[in-house]
Amino acid sequence: MPLDAAAGGGPLSADDGSRAASADSDGRQLPADADSLLKLAARSLFELFANSAMGTFVIDRDHRIVWISEGYKQFLPALGHDEAHFVGRRVEEVVPNTLMAQVIDTGQPILVDLLTNKAGTFVVSRLPLRDERGEVIGAIGMVLLDHPESTMQPLIAKFGRLQRELDAAHARIAEHQAAQRRPRYTIAGFIGSSDAALAVKRQARRVAATDTTVLLLGETGTGKEVLAQAIHAASARAALPFVGVNIAAVPETLLEAEFFGVAPGAYTGADRKGRDGKFKLAHGGTLFLDEIGDMPLALQAKLLRVLQEQEVEPLGSNRVERVDVRVIAATSRDLSAMVADGRFRADLYYRLNVLPIRLPPLRKRLSDLEALAEVLMEDIARRSGLAARSLAPDALDWLAHQAWPGNIRELRNVLEQAALMSDERVLHARHFGAPAATSGPVEGMPAAAVPARAPAVSVFRLPDLPQPPPRTLAEQVAEVERRAIAEALAATGGNRAAAAKRLGMPRSVLYERLTRYPELLQSP
Ligand SMILES: Nc1ncnc2c1ncn2[C@@H]1O[C@H](COP(=O)(O)OP(=O)(O)OP(=O)(O)O)[C@@H](O)[C@H]1O
């Protein structure tokens, strides 16, 4: 029995006889036989533990079990071993879920812990054993209580309740994430019966029946994401995830990890456990790559490889993972012009452009405006809790004469703002800021009329509060900049990527400027 090991280390150890003659902190002389007393104390403590614990065992520094107490033998049948096949084995091979190896490796005791394995649940204690130089030479494990569910009922009940709460929270998060990956739109739900809208729906039905990459082209706010979801919902992949990434909204340095994931241990901090990329999350389903024209060239090459091989390699890993994903890409940019001046890879463009669908701007399908406004008003009422509103003919006529650079997103913003600012059930042109007299009824509205004016109502207009006159040059420049950004945001219906493009500035610079002018992001 390795009692010497237990007595040899830690605070109970006595290293040499010199202690016998030393004084304690109060100056009292210790008895001459202090050393042997300490050794005896260590031995007694060990025996006390060994006898009063339900079972005790000792392992050496290689994790091998070198001794078990009489009491410990009662657990061997439940662990599925007899003594001859237990002693001498590495502890992790014969005691499931034990942390004894951790005690050896860290040198830190685990004073009280709950251990559950096939033999039951136990309250256990684990202590390192050290030699006279302080080196860990083994560890002692003690079973203090078995069946703690009867002896420690309140604690176990609380532990069980917390565990159940945690499981329920995990289930809710998983359900929420799954719900986010279910498409919200169908092709029938894509509003519009104009020739242009019907042509889009016909093409969408046709591509939904295939498994090929689709490219959606159209100005900002024309419904590219709506259509991507609808195509997914009509495809054979409908029951599997729909995952979207807005490339313009992810900082360039994070895009690769966002797409391909991060292997466990590749980074320290939040990502040390690893993270699945969007390709993996979309496995079996559809990945929607919005603003594909904003993808950096280096990543375009990697994306092309994934599309060709259907394999991804997470960052920091040297293993590839197979993925089965249908890609729908979208852009408001002129990709062929980008290819021509070297900003977009030609090979990726041809790969994406197999089945292009061009979404018409709102001004090219004005006959859909009434139906769109009706659906959007219903949705606004449902989400805001406000009463449902309808539009008077003069309001529709006024809306039909606006420029709509931000398309349906901008239409939605304008309707929402008018609904918020008025209590009336029927909204008239004046609720949108139109002058008192407006043009005639909406019937006969020219389908392809190109309106000249931008709507007067916009969520992104400059705040009405009077501004003090700018004084220094810097203040005047800031004022001009603020106004230009506000106008770009209004014109793009709040789409920051499109606004940055319009202003000819990188997205990151626009984001930084918006931190200087936060009022531009607030509804008036
Ligand atoms: N046909 C439609 N029916 C109903 N709502 C629509 C339709 N098209 C667009 N919308 C609404 O307009 C808004 C913008 O649509 P969406 O995000 O799909 O546009 P987008 O073309 O992807 O824009 P961006 O290029 O700026 O990302 C959304 O609120 C969406 O619900």
XYZ file of C-alpha atoms and ligand atoms in Angstrom:
555
model
C 0.000 0.000 0.000
C 1.570 3.316 -1.080
C 1.174 5.093 2.225
C 4.567 6.677 1.782
C 3.369 8.355 -1.338
C 0.467 9.870 0.537
C 2.617 10.896 3.443
C 5.488 12.141 1.307
C 4.100 15.302 -0.333
C 2.199 18.535 0.115
C 1.759 20.513 3.295
C 1.839 17.361 5.359
C 5.291 16.363 4.250
C 8.322 16.878 6.426
C 11.458 17.207 4.394
C 14.265 16.806 6.932
C 14.967 16.579 10.627
C 15.939 20.262 10.969
C 12.322 21.152 11.612
C 12.489 19.325 14.933
C 14.582 22.149 16.355
C 12.870 25.095 14.655
C 10.532 27.593 16.305
C 6.949 28.278 15.207
C 5.614 31.770 14.335
C 4.934 32.582 18.011
C 8.493 31.700 18.937
C 7.508 28.525 20.750
C 9.882 25.585 20.343
C 8.274 22.625 18.571
C 8.773 19.235 20.181
C 11.959 17.595 19.088
C 10.066 14.815 17.278
C 7.922 17.205 15.100
C 9.097 15.556 11.906
C 7.901 12.125 12.894
C 4.699 13.654 14.300
C 3.959 15.258 10.903
C 4.658 12.007 9.130
C 2.316 10.229 11.505
C -0.334 12.890 11.017
C -0.114 12.470 7.242
C -0.386 8.712 7.567
C -3.352 8.988 9.994
C -5.133 11.433 7.727
C -4.664 9.141 4.784
C -5.939 6.151 6.769
C -8.842 8.189 8.057
C -9.836 9.086 4.513
C -9.215 5.583 3.233
C -11.412 4.116 5.946
C -14.176 6.677 6.162
C -14.601 7.217 2.422
C -16.747 4.634 0.701
C -13.855 3.763 -1.498
C -10.357 5.072 -2.250
C -7.781 4.408 -4.915
C -4.370 5.722 -5.870
C -2.865 6.197 -9.326
C 0.732 6.882 -10.324
C 1.906 9.707 -12.529
C 1.214 7.614 -15.654
C -2.454 7.405 -14.585
C -2.094 3.693 -13.710
C -4.116 2.401 -10.761
C -1.632 1.158 -8.175
C -3.912 0.507 -5.212
C -7.592 0.284 -4.280
C -9.132 0.167 -0.801
C -11.332 -2.692 0.408
C -14.329 -0.355 0.171
C -13.612 0.550 -3.452
C -13.948 -3.104 -4.471
C -17.747 -2.854 -4.109
C -17.856 -0.625 -7.226
C -15.866 -2.976 -9.468
C -18.781 -5.200 -10.643
C -20.803 -2.170 -11.723
C -17.731 -0.825 -13.545
C -17.465 -4.214 -15.257
C -14.003 -5.253 -14.009
C -12.525 -7.608 -11.432
C -9.639 -6.477 -9.256
C -6.981 -8.279 -11.304
C -8.103 -6.416 -14.441
C -8.585 -3.094 -12.682
C -5.340 -2.525 -10.791
C -2.549 -1.756 -13.241
C -4.845 -0.248 -15.896
C -4.928 3.445 -16.820
C -7.716 5.033 -14.823
C -9.438 6.600 -17.849
C -9.783 3.133 -19.408
C -11.704 1.639 -16.490
C -13.500 4.547 -14.753
C -15.654 6.391 -17.298
C -15.821 10.201 -16.977
C -13.107 10.369 -14.309
C -11.046 13.554 -14.010
C -8.116 11.881 -12.211
C -5.874 12.349 -15.255
C -6.637 16.082 -15.147
C -5.514 16.222 -11.497
C -2.194 14.622 -12.466
C -1.747 16.875 -15.483
C -2.611 20.150 -13.739
C -1.467 19.339 -10.197
C -4.718 20.909 -8.964
C -7.072 19.077 -6.577
C -10.810 18.737 -7.281
C -12.085 18.796 -3.732
C -15.750 17.971 -4.346
C -17.352 16.863 -7.586
C -20.253 14.789 -8.882
C -19.193 11.840 -11.020
C -21.776 9.947 -13.054
C -20.959 6.805 -14.979
C -22.379 3.341 -15.500
C -21.783 2.492 -11.803
C -24.072 5.369 -10.658
C -23.665 8.938 -9.415
C -21.074 9.668 -6.708
C -19.746 12.579 -4.700
C -15.995 12.297 -5.174
C -12.809 14.064 -4.172
C -9.486 13.967 -6.012
C -6.120 15.134 -4.634
C -2.656 15.206 -6.199
C 0.211 13.450 -4.391
C 3.597 15.204 -4.432
C 7.124 14.123 -3.521
C 9.439 16.138 -1.287
C 10.413 18.389 -4.238
C 6.772 19.164 -4.898
C 6.598 17.086 -8.111
C 3.272 15.374 -8.744
C 3.894 11.635 -8.434
C 0.320 10.420 -8.435
C -3.185 11.179 -7.214
C -5.684 9.808 -4.767
C -9.362 9.480 -5.599
C -12.073 9.063 -2.958
C -15.723 8.187 -3.239
C -17.230 10.219 -0.389
C -20.872 9.284 -1.009
C -22.674 7.069 -3.410
C -26.325 7.539 -4.405
C -26.134 11.256 -3.504
C -29.618 11.559 -4.976
C -30.952 10.365 -1.600
C -28.405 12.013 0.741
C -28.026 15.302 -1.117
C -31.558 15.628 -2.393
C -31.932 19.460 -2.426
C -28.632 19.994 -4.211
C -29.256 17.278 -6.773
C -32.815 18.530 -7.364
C -31.477 22.031 -8.008
C -28.774 20.675 -10.303
C -31.395 18.670 -12.198
C -33.683 21.701 -12.537
C -30.860 23.894 -13.828
C -29.874 21.186 -16.291
C -33.463 20.907 -17.549
C -33.674 24.696 -17.920
C -30.433 24.689 -19.867
C -31.669 21.890 -22.148
C -34.935 23.789 -22.746
C -33.000 26.990 -23.565
C -30.807 25.070 -26.031
C -33.932 23.569 -27.629
C -35.506 27.047 -27.965
C -32.345 28.460 -29.562
C -32.184 25.508 -31.986
C -35.881 25.986 -32.883
C -35.348 29.731 -33.383
C -32.357 29.073 -35.636
C -34.312 26.462 -37.589
C -37.223 28.918 -37.980
C -34.821 31.554 -39.315
C -33.685 29.046 -41.919
C -37.212 28.330 -43.152
C -38.249 30.377 -46.176
C -40.941 33.016 -45.522
C -41.965 33.583 -49.123
C -43.426 31.434 -51.878
C -43.617 32.147 -55.598
C -47.358 32.738 -55.272
C -46.569 35.188 -52.438
C -44.345 37.251 -54.764
C -46.757 40.115 -55.302
C -47.413 41.330 -58.814
C -49.508 40.539 -61.852
C -47.858 42.911 -64.330
C -46.320 41.245 -67.386
C -42.872 41.853 -65.924
C -43.788 40.274 -62.552
C -45.495 37.293 -64.211
C -42.405 36.688 -66.367
C -40.218 36.687 -63.246
C -42.530 34.190 -61.516
C -42.534 31.909 -64.575
C -38.737 31.865 -64.655
C -38.590 31.285 -60.907
C -40.841 28.213 -61.207
C -38.659 26.869 -63.993
C -35.370 27.261 -62.066
C -36.937 25.873 -58.874
C -37.349 22.558 -60.681
C -33.582 22.399 -61.342
C -30.638 22.222 -58.968
C -28.459 24.725 -60.835
C -26.918 27.946 -59.554
C -29.212 30.954 -60.052
C -28.215 34.602 -60.437
C -30.776 37.276 -59.473
C -30.119 40.692 -60.987
C -31.919 43.883 -60.116
C -31.752 47.206 -58.354
C -31.781 47.396 -54.600
C -35.146 46.598 -53.003
C -36.656 44.889 -56.032
C -37.318 41.651 -54.147
C -34.235 39.558 -54.923
C -34.161 37.981 -51.461
C -37.925 37.440 -51.555
C -37.534 35.591 -54.855
C -34.542 33.558 -53.616
C -36.643 32.307 -50.688
C -39.546 31.581 -53.002
C -37.336 29.531 -55.352
C -36.015 27.543 -52.398
C -39.557 26.960 -51.099
C -40.631 25.626 -54.498
C -37.570 23.389 -54.901
C -36.909 19.820 -53.796
C -34.748 21.294 -51.006
C -37.675 23.147 -49.380
C -37.621 21.077 -46.166
C -33.904 21.794 -45.635
C -32.287 25.076 -44.559
C -32.320 28.364 -46.445
C -29.276 30.315 -45.275
C -28.566 33.874 -46.379
C -25.329 35.898 -46.262
C -25.208 39.567 -47.153
C -21.631 39.831 -48.377
C -21.692 43.631 -48.245
C -22.570 43.540 -44.548
C -19.715 41.250 -43.425
C -16.277 42.821 -42.945
C -13.852 41.469 -45.546
C -11.549 39.937 -42.945
C -14.371 37.784 -41.560
C -15.893 36.638 -44.830
C -13.797 33.506 -45.251
C -14.640 32.249 -41.749
C -18.285 33.166 -42.332
C -18.383 31.037 -45.481
C -16.206 28.087 -44.662
C -16.197 27.959 -40.834
C -13.356 27.699 -38.335
C -11.790 24.469 -37.048
C -11.735 23.972 -33.239
C -8.549 25.409 -31.733
C -7.724 27.496 -34.816
C -8.095 30.679 -32.798
C -8.154 31.699 -29.186
C -11.144 33.518 -27.701
C -14.708 33.138 -28.849
C -13.819 30.933 -31.814
C -11.667 28.429 -29.955
C -14.418 25.803 -30.035
C -14.744 26.135 -33.798
C -17.693 27.392 -35.780
C -19.642 26.065 -38.728
C -19.582 28.177 -41.874
C -22.678 29.131 -43.869
C -21.979 26.422 -46.456
C -22.142 23.762 -43.768
C -25.247 25.327 -42.175
C -26.964 25.265 -45.556
C -26.036 21.609 -46.180
C -28.843 19.919 -48.111
C -30.557 23.272 -48.672
C -29.932 26.622 -50.369
C -27.294 29.275 -49.713
C -28.305 32.803 -50.745
C -25.295 35.006 -51.484
C -26.618 38.561 -51.514
C -24.481 41.367 -52.988
C -22.138 38.865 -54.670
C -20.562 41.786 -56.558
C -19.050 42.926 -53.242
C -17.021 39.731 -52.856
C -13.250 40.306 -52.722
C -11.311 38.781 -55.638
C -9.290 36.371 -53.449
C -12.450 34.879 -52.020
C -14.065 34.671 -55.446
C -11.449 32.046 -56.390
C -12.244 30.015 -53.264
C -15.980 30.279 -53.846
C -15.553 29.031 -57.397
C -13.631 26.017 -56.096
C -16.379 25.203 -53.593
C -19.044 25.484 -56.296
C -17.065 23.122 -58.503
C -15.942 20.612 -55.885
C -18.830 20.891 -53.385
C -16.187 20.696 -50.637
C -15.184 23.241 -47.985
C -12.066 23.480 -45.851
C -12.679 25.285 -42.524
C -10.013 27.821 -41.504
C -7.227 26.212 -39.492
C -8.168 22.723 -40.624
C -6.498 20.526 -43.203
C -9.573 18.372 -43.714
C -12.159 19.046 -46.373
C -15.853 18.509 -45.688
C -18.384 17.586 -48.362
C -21.339 19.908 -48.699
C -24.432 19.631 -50.850
C -25.652 23.188 -51.350
C -27.580 24.983 -54.081
C -26.361 28.558 -54.470
C -28.588 31.485 -55.407
C -26.542 34.657 -55.835
C -27.879 38.196 -56.195
C -26.454 41.556 -57.069
C -27.539 45.063 -57.943
C -24.255 45.661 -59.736
C -23.440 45.228 -63.386
C -21.356 42.071 -63.061
C -20.428 41.884 -66.749
C -18.947 45.404 -66.517
C -17.081 44.347 -63.382
C -15.700 41.344 -65.280
C -14.633 43.650 -68.111
C -12.585 45.870 -65.799
C -11.132 42.996 -63.765
C -13.096 43.447 -60.547
C -15.011 40.181 -60.881
C -13.587 36.854 -62.033
C -14.901 35.846 -65.437
C -14.900 32.111 -64.551
C -17.028 32.722 -61.442
C -19.366 35.001 -63.404
C -19.997 32.296 -66.015
C -20.473 29.708 -63.298
C -23.076 31.895 -61.526
C -24.765 33.193 -64.625
C -26.175 29.822 -65.751
C -29.769 30.826 -64.981
C -30.055 34.617 -64.594
C -33.361 36.226 -63.602
C -33.685 39.991 -63.945
C -36.045 41.645 -61.459
C -37.742 44.751 -62.848
C -37.581 47.983 -60.858
C -40.837 49.240 -59.360
C -41.068 52.062 -61.924
C -41.256 49.401 -64.674
C -44.198 47.643 -63.075
C -46.276 50.461 -61.648
C -49.485 48.507 -62.264
C -48.366 46.294 -59.330
C -48.102 49.268 -57.003
C -51.626 49.020 -55.610
C -51.370 45.304 -54.834
C -47.912 45.765 -53.325
C -49.026 48.706 -51.202
C -52.005 46.705 -49.927
C -49.871 43.736 -48.857
C -47.221 45.976 -47.338
C -49.848 47.977 -45.387
C -51.307 44.767 -43.980
C -47.864 43.593 -42.945
C -47.036 46.985 -41.376
C -50.309 46.893 -39.400
C -49.652 43.322 -38.202
C -46.108 44.035 -37.102
C -46.702 47.463 -35.541
C -50.034 46.724 -33.887
C -51.473 49.825 -35.605
C -54.916 49.690 -37.224
C -54.955 48.601 -40.877
C -55.038 51.538 -43.337
C -56.078 51.853 -46.911
C -54.950 54.252 -49.615
C -57.191 56.834 -51.261
C -56.907 57.119 -55.083
C -55.042 60.420 -54.793
C -52.454 58.717 -52.552
C -51.968 55.901 -55.082
C -51.665 58.413 -57.870
C -49.089 60.365 -55.899
C -47.133 57.197 -55.103
C -47.159 56.213 -58.780
C -45.438 59.457 -59.680
C -42.417 59.028 -57.449
C -38.954 57.899 -58.554
C -38.531 54.907 -56.173
C -34.763 54.526 -56.365
C -35.062 52.243 -53.326
C -37.890 50.260 -54.984
C -40.198 48.118 -52.814
C -38.118 48.571 -49.671
C -38.452 52.317 -50.049
C -42.190 51.998 -50.783
C -42.535 50.059 -47.559
C -40.632 52.713 -45.570
C -42.768 55.485 -47.006
C -46.037 53.643 -46.234
C -44.860 52.818 -42.730
C -43.905 56.377 -41.975
C -47.219 57.779 -43.254
C -49.130 55.199 -41.200
C -47.171 56.125 -38.090
C -47.748 59.838 -38.550
C -51.508 59.733 -39.084
C -54.489 58.347 -37.163
C -56.776 58.291 -40.167
C -57.960 54.972 -41.587
C -57.644 56.177 -45.189
C -54.351 57.739 -46.196
C -54.397 60.564 -48.727
C -51.610 62.128 -50.769
C -51.209 64.859 -48.151
C -50.190 62.213 -45.586
C -47.170 61.552 -47.778
C -46.166 65.169 -47.857
C -47.736 65.897 -51.257
C -48.937 69.437 -51.997
C -52.733 69.892 -51.626
C -53.674 69.467 -55.326
C -52.441 66.294 -57.007
C -53.108 64.687 -60.338
C -56.106 62.525 -61.237
C -57.139 58.985 -60.277
C -54.810 56.015 -60.605
C -56.799 54.197 -63.338
C -54.992 54.168 -66.626
C -51.665 54.789 -64.949
C -48.975 54.317 -67.619
C -47.268 50.990 -66.835
C -43.763 52.106 -67.754
C -43.961 55.745 -66.719
C -40.674 56.934 -65.244
C -41.554 59.260 -62.391
C -39.375 62.255 -61.825
C -39.596 62.956 -58.111
C -38.258 61.080 -55.098
C -40.869 60.648 -52.328
C -40.973 63.529 -49.899
C -41.461 61.111 -46.997
C -38.417 59.106 -46.144
C -37.228 57.401 -42.993
C -33.756 58.620 -43.822
C -34.355 62.304 -44.356
C -32.379 64.814 -42.336
C -33.905 65.530 -38.940
C -36.204 68.573 -38.999
C -34.650 70.152 -35.915
C -33.047 73.501 -36.812
C -29.290 73.098 -37.032
C -27.045 75.940 -35.760
C -25.259 77.558 -38.727
C -21.872 75.859 -39.267
C -18.921 78.037 -38.436
C -15.541 76.487 -39.136
C -14.557 74.922 -42.481
C -14.513 71.463 -40.830
C -18.078 71.976 -39.601
C -19.234 73.067 -43.022
C -17.574 70.068 -44.693
C -19.184 67.749 -42.095
C -22.561 69.286 -42.798
C -22.203 68.700 -46.550
C -21.050 65.137 -45.909
C -23.942 64.452 -43.552
C -26.446 65.743 -46.068
C -24.930 63.686 -48.906
C -25.089 60.515 -46.827
C -28.673 61.215 -45.763
C -29.682 61.715 -49.383
C -27.908 58.548 -50.523
C -29.624 56.546 -47.777
C -33.000 58.014 -48.692
C -32.436 57.251 -52.353
C -31.507 53.628 -51.665
C -34.260 52.995 -49.157
C -31.703 52.675 -46.374
C -29.502 50.108 -48.096
C -26.040 51.017 -46.845
C -24.096 48.995 -49.410
C -25.991 50.669 -52.236
C -25.638 54.087 -50.576
C -21.861 53.604 -50.267
C -21.716 52.679 -53.925
C -23.735 55.732 -54.898
C -21.410 57.942 -52.877
C -18.340 56.249 -54.348
C -16.974 55.372 -50.927
C -16.024 51.970 -49.452
C -18.705 50.463 -47.219
C -16.354 50.520 -44.227
C -15.926 54.305 -44.610
C -19.711 54.781 -44.751
C -20.165 52.654 -41.598
C -17.540 54.743 -39.848
C -19.240 58.002 -40.944
C -22.589 56.712 -39.683
C -21.111 56.388 -36.216
C -20.452 60.165 -36.458
C -24.012 60.922 -37.591
C -26.155 58.388 -35.695
C -29.222 60.594 -36.152
C -29.272 59.503 -39.811
C -30.219 56.009 -38.710
C -33.103 57.063 -36.480
C -36.661 57.387 -37.657
C -37.854 60.971 -37.269
N -42.897 40.852 -54.695
C -42.902 41.242 -53.420
N -43.955 41.011 -52.652
C -43.970 41.459 -51.389
N -42.977 42.120 -50.786
C -41.886 42.356 -51.491
C -41.774 41.911 -52.839
N -40.591 42.261 -53.283
C -39.975 42.899 -52.275
N -40.740 42.957 -51.198
C -40.403 43.600 -49.917
O -39.465 44.628 -50.223
C -38.352 44.630 -49.317
C -37.064 44.447 -50.070
O -37.029 43.159 -50.678
P -35.695 42.326 -50.815
O -34.883 42.408 -49.567
O -36.041 40.976 -51.312
O -34.964 43.179 -51.944
P -33.513 42.966 -52.558
O -33.646 43.131 -54.022
O -32.938 41.670 -52.077
O -32.750 44.188 -51.948
P -31.141 44.397 -51.746
O -30.515 44.230 -53.104
O -31.053 45.792 -51.278
O -30.701 43.383 -50.766
C -38.662 43.556 -48.319
O -39.244 44.172 -47.201
C -39.657 42.658 -49.001
O -40.517 42.085 -48.068
